PDB file of C-alpha atoms and ligand atoms in Angstrom:
ATOM      1  CA  ALA A   6       7.119  -2.029  21.939  1.00 83.00           C
ATOM      2  CA  ASP A   7       4.993  -5.110  22.698  1.00 94.00           C
ATOM      3  CA  PRO A   8       6.300  -7.871  25.003  1.00 94.00           C
ATOM      4  CA  ASP A   9       8.197 -10.751  23.387  1.00 95.00           C
ATOM      5  CA  PRO A  10       6.149 -13.765  22.267  1.00 94.00           C
ATOM      6  CA  LEU A  11       6.300 -16.871  24.487  1.00 93.00           C
ATOM      7  CA  GLN A  12       5.677 -19.363  21.646  1.00 94.00           C
ATOM      8  CA  ASP A  13       5.988 -19.481  17.836  1.00 96.00           C
ATOM      9  CA  PHE A  14       2.511 -18.062  17.410  1.00 96.00           C
ATOM     10  CA  CYS A  15      -0.729 -17.452  19.252  1.00 96.00           C
ATOM     11  CA  VAL A  16      -3.489 -16.900  16.716  1.00 97.00           C
ATOM     12  CA  GLY A  17      -5.901 -14.694  18.643  1.00 96.00           C
ATOM     13  CA  ILE A  18      -9.407 -15.670  19.645  1.00 95.00           C
ATOM     14  CA  LEU A  19     -11.009 -12.234  19.589  1.00 95.00           C
ATOM     15  CA  ASN A  20     -14.379 -13.203  21.013  1.00 92.00           C
ATOM     16  CA  SER A  21     -13.373 -15.379  23.952  1.00 90.00           C
ATOM     17  CA  THR A  22     -15.854 -14.979  26.786  1.00 86.00           C
ATOM     18  CA  SER A  23     -14.016 -17.175  29.277  1.00 82.00           C
ATOM     19  CA  THR A  24     -10.515 -15.683  29.230  1.00 79.00           C
ATOM     20  CA  SER A  25      -9.199 -12.162  29.163  1.00 80.00           C
ATOM     21  CA  LEU A  26      -5.520 -11.236  29.309  1.00 85.00           C
ATOM     22  CA  ASN A  27      -2.922  -8.809  27.936  1.00 89.00           C
ATOM     23  CA  GLY A  28      -3.484  -9.651  24.251  1.00 92.00           C
ATOM     24  CA  PHE A  29      -5.889 -12.394  23.186  1.00 95.00           C
ATOM     25  CA  PRO A  30      -6.020 -16.089  24.110  1.00 95.00           C
ATOM     26  CA  CYS A  31      -4.536 -18.511  21.555  1.00 95.00           C
ATOM     27  CA  LYS A  32      -6.531 -20.681  19.182  1.00 95.00           C
ATOM     28  CA  PRO A  33      -5.650 -24.344  19.860  1.00 96.00           C
ATOM     29  CA  ALA A  34      -2.727 -25.307  17.570  1.00 95.00           C
ATOM     30  CA  PHE A  35      -4.655 -28.194  15.937  1.00 97.00           C
ATOM     31  CA  GLN A  36      -7.208 -25.665  14.630  1.00 97.00           C
ATOM     32  CA  VAL A  37      -4.604 -23.317  13.137  1.00 98.00           C
ATOM     33  CA  THR A  38      -4.367 -23.294   9.336  1.00 98.00           C
ATOM     34  CA  SER A  39      -2.382 -21.396   6.695  1.00 98.00           C
ATOM     35  CA  ASP A  40      -5.259 -18.942   6.382  1.00 98.00           C
ATOM     36  CA  ASP A  41      -4.525 -17.677   9.908  1.00 98.00           C
ATOM     37  CA  PHE A  42      -1.223 -16.189   8.691  1.00 98.00           C
ATOM     38  CA  PHE A  43      -2.415 -14.387   5.552  1.00 98.00           C
ATOM     39  CA  PHE A  44      -4.610 -11.304   5.308  1.00 98.00           C
ATOM     40  CA  ASP A  45      -6.224  -9.771   2.248  1.00 98.00           C
ATOM     41  CA  GLY A  46      -7.677  -6.725   4.024  1.00 98.00           C
ATOM     42  CA  LEU A  47      -5.177  -4.154   2.757  1.00 98.00           C
ATOM     43  CA  SER A  48      -5.661  -4.940  -0.935  1.00 98.00           C
ATOM     44  CA  LYS A  49      -8.575  -2.582  -1.548  1.00 98.00           C
ATOM     45  CA  GLU A  50      -8.687   1.204  -1.659  1.00 98.00           C
ATOM     46  CA  GLY A  51     -10.494   2.679   1.371  1.00 98.00           C
ATOM     47  CA  ASN A  52     -13.443   5.090   1.176  1.00 98.00           C
ATOM     48  CA  THR A  53     -12.055   8.640   1.516  1.00 98.00           C
ATOM     49  CA  ASP A  54     -15.486  10.291   1.355  1.00 97.00           C
ATOM     50  CA  ASN A  55     -15.316  12.042   4.765  1.00 94.00           C
ATOM     51  CA  VAL A  56     -14.403  15.490   6.130  1.00 93.00           C
ATOM     52  CA  PHE A  57     -10.697  14.679   6.158  1.00 96.00           C
ATOM     53  CA  GLY A  58     -10.574  12.984   2.737  1.00 98.00           C
ATOM     54  CA  PHE A  59      -8.665   9.927   3.920  1.00 98.00           C
ATOM     55  CA  SER A  60      -9.154   6.342   4.988  1.00 98.00           C
ATOM     56  CA  VAL A  61      -7.180   4.093   7.348  1.00 98.00           C
ATOM     57  CA  THR A  62      -7.603   0.369   6.720  1.00 98.00           C
ATOM     58  CA  PRO A  63      -6.115  -1.401   9.745  1.00 98.00           C
ATOM     59  CA  GLY A  64      -4.088  -4.582   9.543  1.00 98.00           C
ATOM     60  CA  ASN A  65      -3.836  -4.934  13.328  1.00 98.00           C
ATOM     61  CA  VAL A  66      -4.620  -7.913  15.591  1.00 98.00           C
ATOM     62  CA  LEU A  67      -8.337  -7.094  15.534  1.00 98.00           C
ATOM     63  CA  ALA A  68      -8.444  -7.413  11.744  1.00 98.00           C
ATOM     64  CA  PHE A  69      -5.745 -10.086  11.422  1.00 98.00           C
ATOM     65  CA  PRO A  70      -5.707 -12.289  14.566  1.00 98.00           C
ATOM     66  CA  GLY A  71      -2.597 -14.166  13.370  1.00 98.00           C
ATOM     67  CA  LEU A  72      -0.627 -11.074  14.510  1.00 98.00           C
ATOM     68  CA  ASN A  73      -1.603 -11.699  18.145  1.00 98.00           C
ATOM     69  CA  THR A  74       1.474 -11.415  20.454  1.00 97.00           C
ATOM     70  CA  LEU A  75       3.897 -10.976  17.510  1.00 98.00           C
ATOM     71  CA  GLY A  76       4.503  -7.308  18.229  1.00 98.00           C
ATOM     72  CA  LEU A  77       3.808  -5.717  14.866  1.00 98.00           C
ATOM     73  CA  SER A  78       1.041  -4.590  12.513  1.00 98.00           C
ATOM     74  CA  MET A  79       0.394  -2.475   9.407  1.00 98.00           C
ATOM     75  CA  ASN A  80      -2.152  -0.005   8.038  1.00 98.00           C
ATOM     76  CA  ARG A  81      -3.134   0.996   4.552  1.00 98.00           C
ATOM     77  CA  VAL A  82      -3.862   4.742   4.298  1.00 98.00           C
ATOM     78  CA  ASP A  83      -5.603   6.206   1.234  1.00 98.00           C
ATOM     79  CA  TYR A  84      -5.774   9.966   0.602  1.00 98.00           C
ATOM     80  CA  ALA A  85      -8.091  11.816  -1.763  1.00 98.00           C
ATOM     81  CA  PRO A  86      -6.531  14.864  -3.466  1.00 98.00           C
ATOM     82  CA  GLY A  87      -6.070  17.396  -0.635  1.00 98.00           C
ATOM     83  CA  GLY A  88      -6.941  14.723   1.934  1.00 98.00           C
ATOM     84  CA  MET A  89      -5.220  14.354   5.285  1.00 98.00           C
ATOM     85  CA  ASN A  90      -4.692  11.947   8.133  1.00 98.00           C
ATOM     86  CA  PRO A  91      -5.330  14.458  10.944  1.00 98.00           C
ATOM     87  CA  PRO A  92      -2.975  14.928  13.916  1.00 98.00           C
ATOM     88  CA  HIS A  93      -2.952  11.769  16.052  1.00 98.00           C
ATOM     89  CA  SER A  94      -0.632   9.595  18.129  1.00 98.00           C
ATOM     90  CA  HIS A  95      -0.122   5.883  18.778  1.00 98.00           C
ATOM     91  CA  PRO A  96       0.336   5.203  22.507  1.00 98.00           C
ATOM     92  CA  ARG A  97       1.822   1.728  22.042  1.00 97.00           C
ATOM     93  CA  ALA A  98       4.052   1.930  18.945  1.00 98.00           C
ATOM     94  CA  THR A  99       6.620   3.654  16.815  1.00 98.00           C
ATOM     95  CA  GLU A 100       5.331   4.020  13.256  1.00 98.00           C
ATOM     96  CA  SER A 101       7.218   3.799  10.028  1.00 98.00           C
ATOM     97  CA  GLY A 102       5.685   4.208   6.598  1.00 98.00           C
ATOM     98  CA  VAL A 103       6.385   4.145   2.911  1.00 98.00           C
ATOM     99  CA  VAL A 104       4.692   6.253   0.266  1.00 98.00           C
ATOM    100  CA  ILE A 105       3.445   4.051  -2.583  1.00 98.00           C
ATOM    101  CA  LYS A 106       1.734   6.730  -4.634  1.00 98.00           C
ATOM    102  CA  GLY A 107       1.397  10.526  -4.635  1.00 98.00           C
ATOM    103  CA  LYS A 108       3.061  13.385  -2.812  1.00 98.00           C
ATOM    104  CA  LEU A 109       2.683  13.553   0.950  1.00 98.00           C
ATOM    105  CA  PHE A 110       3.538  16.199   3.558  1.00 98.00           C
ATOM    106  CA  VAL A 111       4.513  14.207   6.680  1.00 98.00           C
ATOM    107  CA  GLY A 112       5.317  15.680  10.091  1.00 98.00           C
ATOM    108  CA  PHE A 113       5.515  15.062  13.836  1.00 98.00           C
ATOM    109  CA  VAL A 114       6.055  17.199  16.958  1.00 98.00           C
ATOM    110  CA  THR A 115       8.309  16.146  19.836  1.00 98.00           C
ATOM    111  CA  THR A 116       7.638  16.389  23.574  1.00 98.00           C
ATOM    112  CA  ASP A 117       9.694  19.607  23.604  1.00 98.00           C
ATOM    113  CA  ASN A 118       7.495  21.007  20.853  1.00 98.00           C
ATOM    114  CA  LYS A 119       9.843  20.763  17.885  1.00 98.00           C
ATOM    115  CA  PHE A 120       8.214  20.136  14.518  1.00 98.00           C
ATOM    116  CA  TYR A 121       9.959  17.856  12.013  1.00 98.00           C
ATOM    117  CA  SER A 122       8.485  17.484   8.514  1.00 98.00           C
ATOM    118  CA  LYS A 123       9.165  16.674   4.881  1.00 98.00           C
ATOM    119  CA  VAL A 124       7.353  16.208   1.577  1.00 98.00           C
ATOM    120  CA  LEU A 125       7.748  12.616   0.332  1.00 98.00           C
ATOM    121  CA  THR A 126       7.039  10.846  -2.950  1.00 98.00           C
ATOM    122  CA  ALA A 127       6.699   7.200  -4.013  1.00 98.00           C
ATOM    123  CA  GLY A 128       9.257   4.845  -2.496  1.00 98.00           C
ATOM    124  CA  GLN A 129      10.285   7.215   0.275  1.00 98.00           C
ATOM    125  CA  MET A 130       9.978   6.271   3.928  1.00 98.00           C
ATOM    126  CA  PHE A 131       9.284   8.078   7.188  1.00 98.00           C
ATOM    127  CA  VAL A 132       9.353   7.304  10.904  1.00 98.00           C
ATOM    128  CA  VAL A 133       7.294   8.652  13.795  1.00 98.00           C
ATOM    129  CA  PRO A 134       8.760   7.956  17.248  1.00 98.00           C
ATOM    130  CA  ARG A 135       6.394   6.195  19.650  1.00 98.00           C
ATOM    131  CA  GLY A 136       3.581   8.309  21.047  1.00 98.00           C
ATOM    132  CA  LEU A 137       4.376  11.554  19.220  1.00 98.00           C
ATOM    133  CA  VAL A 138       1.633  13.574  17.512  1.00 98.00           C
ATOM    134  CA  HIS A 139       1.877  13.371  13.714  1.00 99.00           C
ATOM    135  CA  PHE A 140      -0.096  13.861  10.493  1.00 98.00           C
ATOM    136  CA  GLN A 141       0.131  13.269   6.756  1.00 98.00           C
ATOM    137  CA  MET A 142      -1.378  15.505   4.099  1.00 98.00           C
ATOM    138  CA  ASN A 143      -1.763  14.837   0.385  1.00 98.00           C
ATOM    139  CA  VAL A 144      -0.151  17.804  -1.363  1.00 98.00           C
ATOM    140  CA  GLY A 145      -0.080  16.262  -4.847  1.00 98.00           C
ATOM    141  CA  LYS A 146      -2.588  16.569  -7.674  1.00 98.00           C
ATOM    142  CA  GLY A 147      -3.928  13.004  -7.554  1.00 98.00           C
ATOM    143  CA  LYS A 148      -4.645  10.382  -4.923  1.00 98.00           C
ATOM    144  CA  ALA A 149      -1.966   9.252  -2.471  1.00 98.00           C
ATOM    145  CA  LEU A 150      -1.334   5.898  -0.815  1.00 98.00           C
ATOM    146  CA  THR A 151       0.892   4.777   2.059  1.00 98.00           C
ATOM    147  CA  PHE A 152       1.481   1.597   3.999  1.00 98.00           C
ATOM    148  CA  THR A 153       2.491   2.091   7.622  1.00 98.00           C
ATOM    149  CA  ALA A 154       4.075  -0.407  10.016  1.00 98.00           C
ATOM    150  CA  PHE A 155       4.007  -0.473  13.822  1.00 98.00           C
ATOM    151  CA  ASN A 156       5.954  -2.322  16.505  1.00 98.00           C
ATOM    152  CA  SER A 157       2.744  -3.346  18.264  1.00 98.00           C
ATOM    153  CA  HIS A 158      -0.024  -5.753  17.277  1.00 98.00           C
ATOM    154  CA  LEU A 159      -2.466  -3.014  18.391  1.00 98.00           C
ATOM    155  CA  PRO A 160      -0.798   0.435  18.345  1.00 98.00           C
ATOM    156  CA  GLY A 161      -3.958   2.371  19.246  1.00 98.00           C
ATOM    157  CA  ALA A 162      -4.713   5.840  17.884  1.00 98.00           C
ATOM    158  CA  ILE A 163      -5.510   9.027  19.763  1.00 98.00           C
ATOM    159  CA  VAL A 164      -6.975  11.281  17.062  1.00 98.00           C
ATOM    160  CA  LEU A 165      -6.767  14.825  18.408  1.00 97.00           C
ATOM    161  CA  PRO A 166      -9.835  16.381  16.726  1.00 96.00           C
ATOM    162  CA  THR A 167     -12.180  13.547  17.672  1.00 96.00           C
ATOM    163  CA  THR A 168     -10.597  12.972  21.105  1.00 97.00           C
ATOM    164  CA  LEU A 169     -11.140  16.630  22.016  1.00 97.00           C
ATOM    165  CA  PHE A 170     -14.354  17.460  20.153  1.00 97.00           C
ATOM    166  CA  ALA A 171     -16.264  14.199  19.650  1.00 96.00           C
ATOM    167  CA  SER A 172     -15.854  12.146  22.824  1.00 96.00           C
ATOM    168  CA  THR A 173     -18.787  10.389  24.543  1.00 96.00           C
ATOM    169  CA  PRO A 174     -19.904  12.122  26.664  1.00 96.00           C
ATOM    170  CA  PRO A 175     -18.459  15.378  25.333  1.00 96.00           C
ATOM    171  CA  ILE A 176     -15.708  17.331  27.130  1.00 97.00           C
ATOM    172  CA  PRO A 177     -17.582  20.342  28.628  1.00 97.00           C
ATOM    173  CA  ASN A 178     -17.270  23.603  26.688  1.00 97.00           C
ATOM    174  CA  ASP A 179     -15.717  25.529  29.595  1.00 97.00           C
ATOM    175  CA  VAL A 180     -12.745  23.131  29.468  1.00 98.00           C
ATOM    176  CA  LEU A 181     -12.344  23.631  25.721  1.00 98.00           C
ATOM    177  CA  THR A 182     -12.925  27.419  25.648  1.00 98.00           C
ATOM    178  CA  LYS A 183     -10.202  27.846  28.270  1.00 98.00           C
ATOM    179  CA  THR A 184      -7.903  25.352  26.515  1.00 98.00           C
ATOM    180  CA  PHE A 185      -8.088  27.128  23.173  1.00 98.00           C
ATOM    181  CA  GLN A 186      -8.816  30.673  24.454  1.00 98.00           C
ATOM    182  CA  VAL A 187     -11.903  31.065  22.256  1.00 98.00           C
ATOM    183  CA  GLU A 188     -15.649  31.708  22.690  1.00 97.00           C
ATOM    184  CA  ALA A 189     -18.089  28.819  23.217  1.00 97.00           C
ATOM    185  CA  SER A 190     -19.546  29.419  19.738  1.00 97.00           C
ATOM    186  CA  VAL A 191     -16.204  28.422  18.207  1.00 97.00           C
ATOM    187  CA  ILE A 192     -16.160  25.173  20.214  1.00 97.00           C
ATOM    188  CA  ASP A 193     -19.802  24.459  19.297  1.00 96.00           C
ATOM    189  CA  GLY A 194     -18.963  25.056  15.646  1.00 96.00           C
ATOM    190  CA  ILE A 195     -16.136  22.527  15.768  1.00 96.00           C
ATOM    191  CA  LYS A 196     -18.200  19.972  17.721  1.00 95.00           C
ATOM    192  CA  THR A 197     -20.978  20.238  15.113  1.00 94.00           C
ATOM    193  CA  LYS A 198     -18.523  19.392  12.322  1.00 91.00           C
ATOM    194  CA  PHE A 199     -17.844  16.042  14.002  1.00 86.00           C
ATOM    195  CA  GLY A 200     -21.526  15.302  14.494  1.00 74.00           C
ATOM    196  CA  ALA A 201     -21.500  15.922  18.279  1.00 62.00           C
TER     197      ALA A 201
HETATM  198  C1  LIG B  24      -0.508   6.879   9.760  1.00 86.84           C
HETATM  199  O1  LIG B  24      -0.148   7.836  10.446  1.00 86.84           O
HETATM  200  C2  LIG B  24      -1.093   5.722  10.359  1.00 86.84           C
HETATM  201  O2  LIG B  24      -1.327   5.823  11.572  1.00 86.84           O
HETATM  202  O3  LIG B  24      -1.308   4.699   9.680  1.00 86.84           O
HETATM  203 MN1  LIG B  25      -0.062   7.299  12.600  1.00 86.84          MN
END
């Protein structure tokens, strides 16, 4: 979904103070080395010790600046037993993924509110069309692991529970009580779970 590149590569300078554009400015070619095109960040298991029992390790342009302008990126996602990647969407990319380990319940909902889902095991692949809300849940006995790929160097993630209940500043309770047709105490209870 990203625009086409205008040169072979444009290794991103993430901390440029002089230039800002759609993407990141390019490191001068004479400073580019092999190391700019390799990334070790997805080799280690993430820490799943959180309320959801999962961990996303991003391999996007912010972590791996060699991806700048190339229109793709990857994540590593680790799941504790029973862990989940909660409902979220990527505004700038279609996602595809492959299960490396474990048994994963994967689903997304379309703009006309249809739910598509399947339980996948190692070696099996899934796709989530751009922008649609989706989740993955570990339904196996042990840990699960996936690698996901995106057609954007920075897909972005709108994570529904934190977007709605842990924004800064918070969305006022009267918006959320009306949205979900519940009492304020229910909203407060949810907000507390996310440390708001
Ligand atoms: C999985 O849904 C991911 O966003 O990596
Ligand atoms: Mn996703």
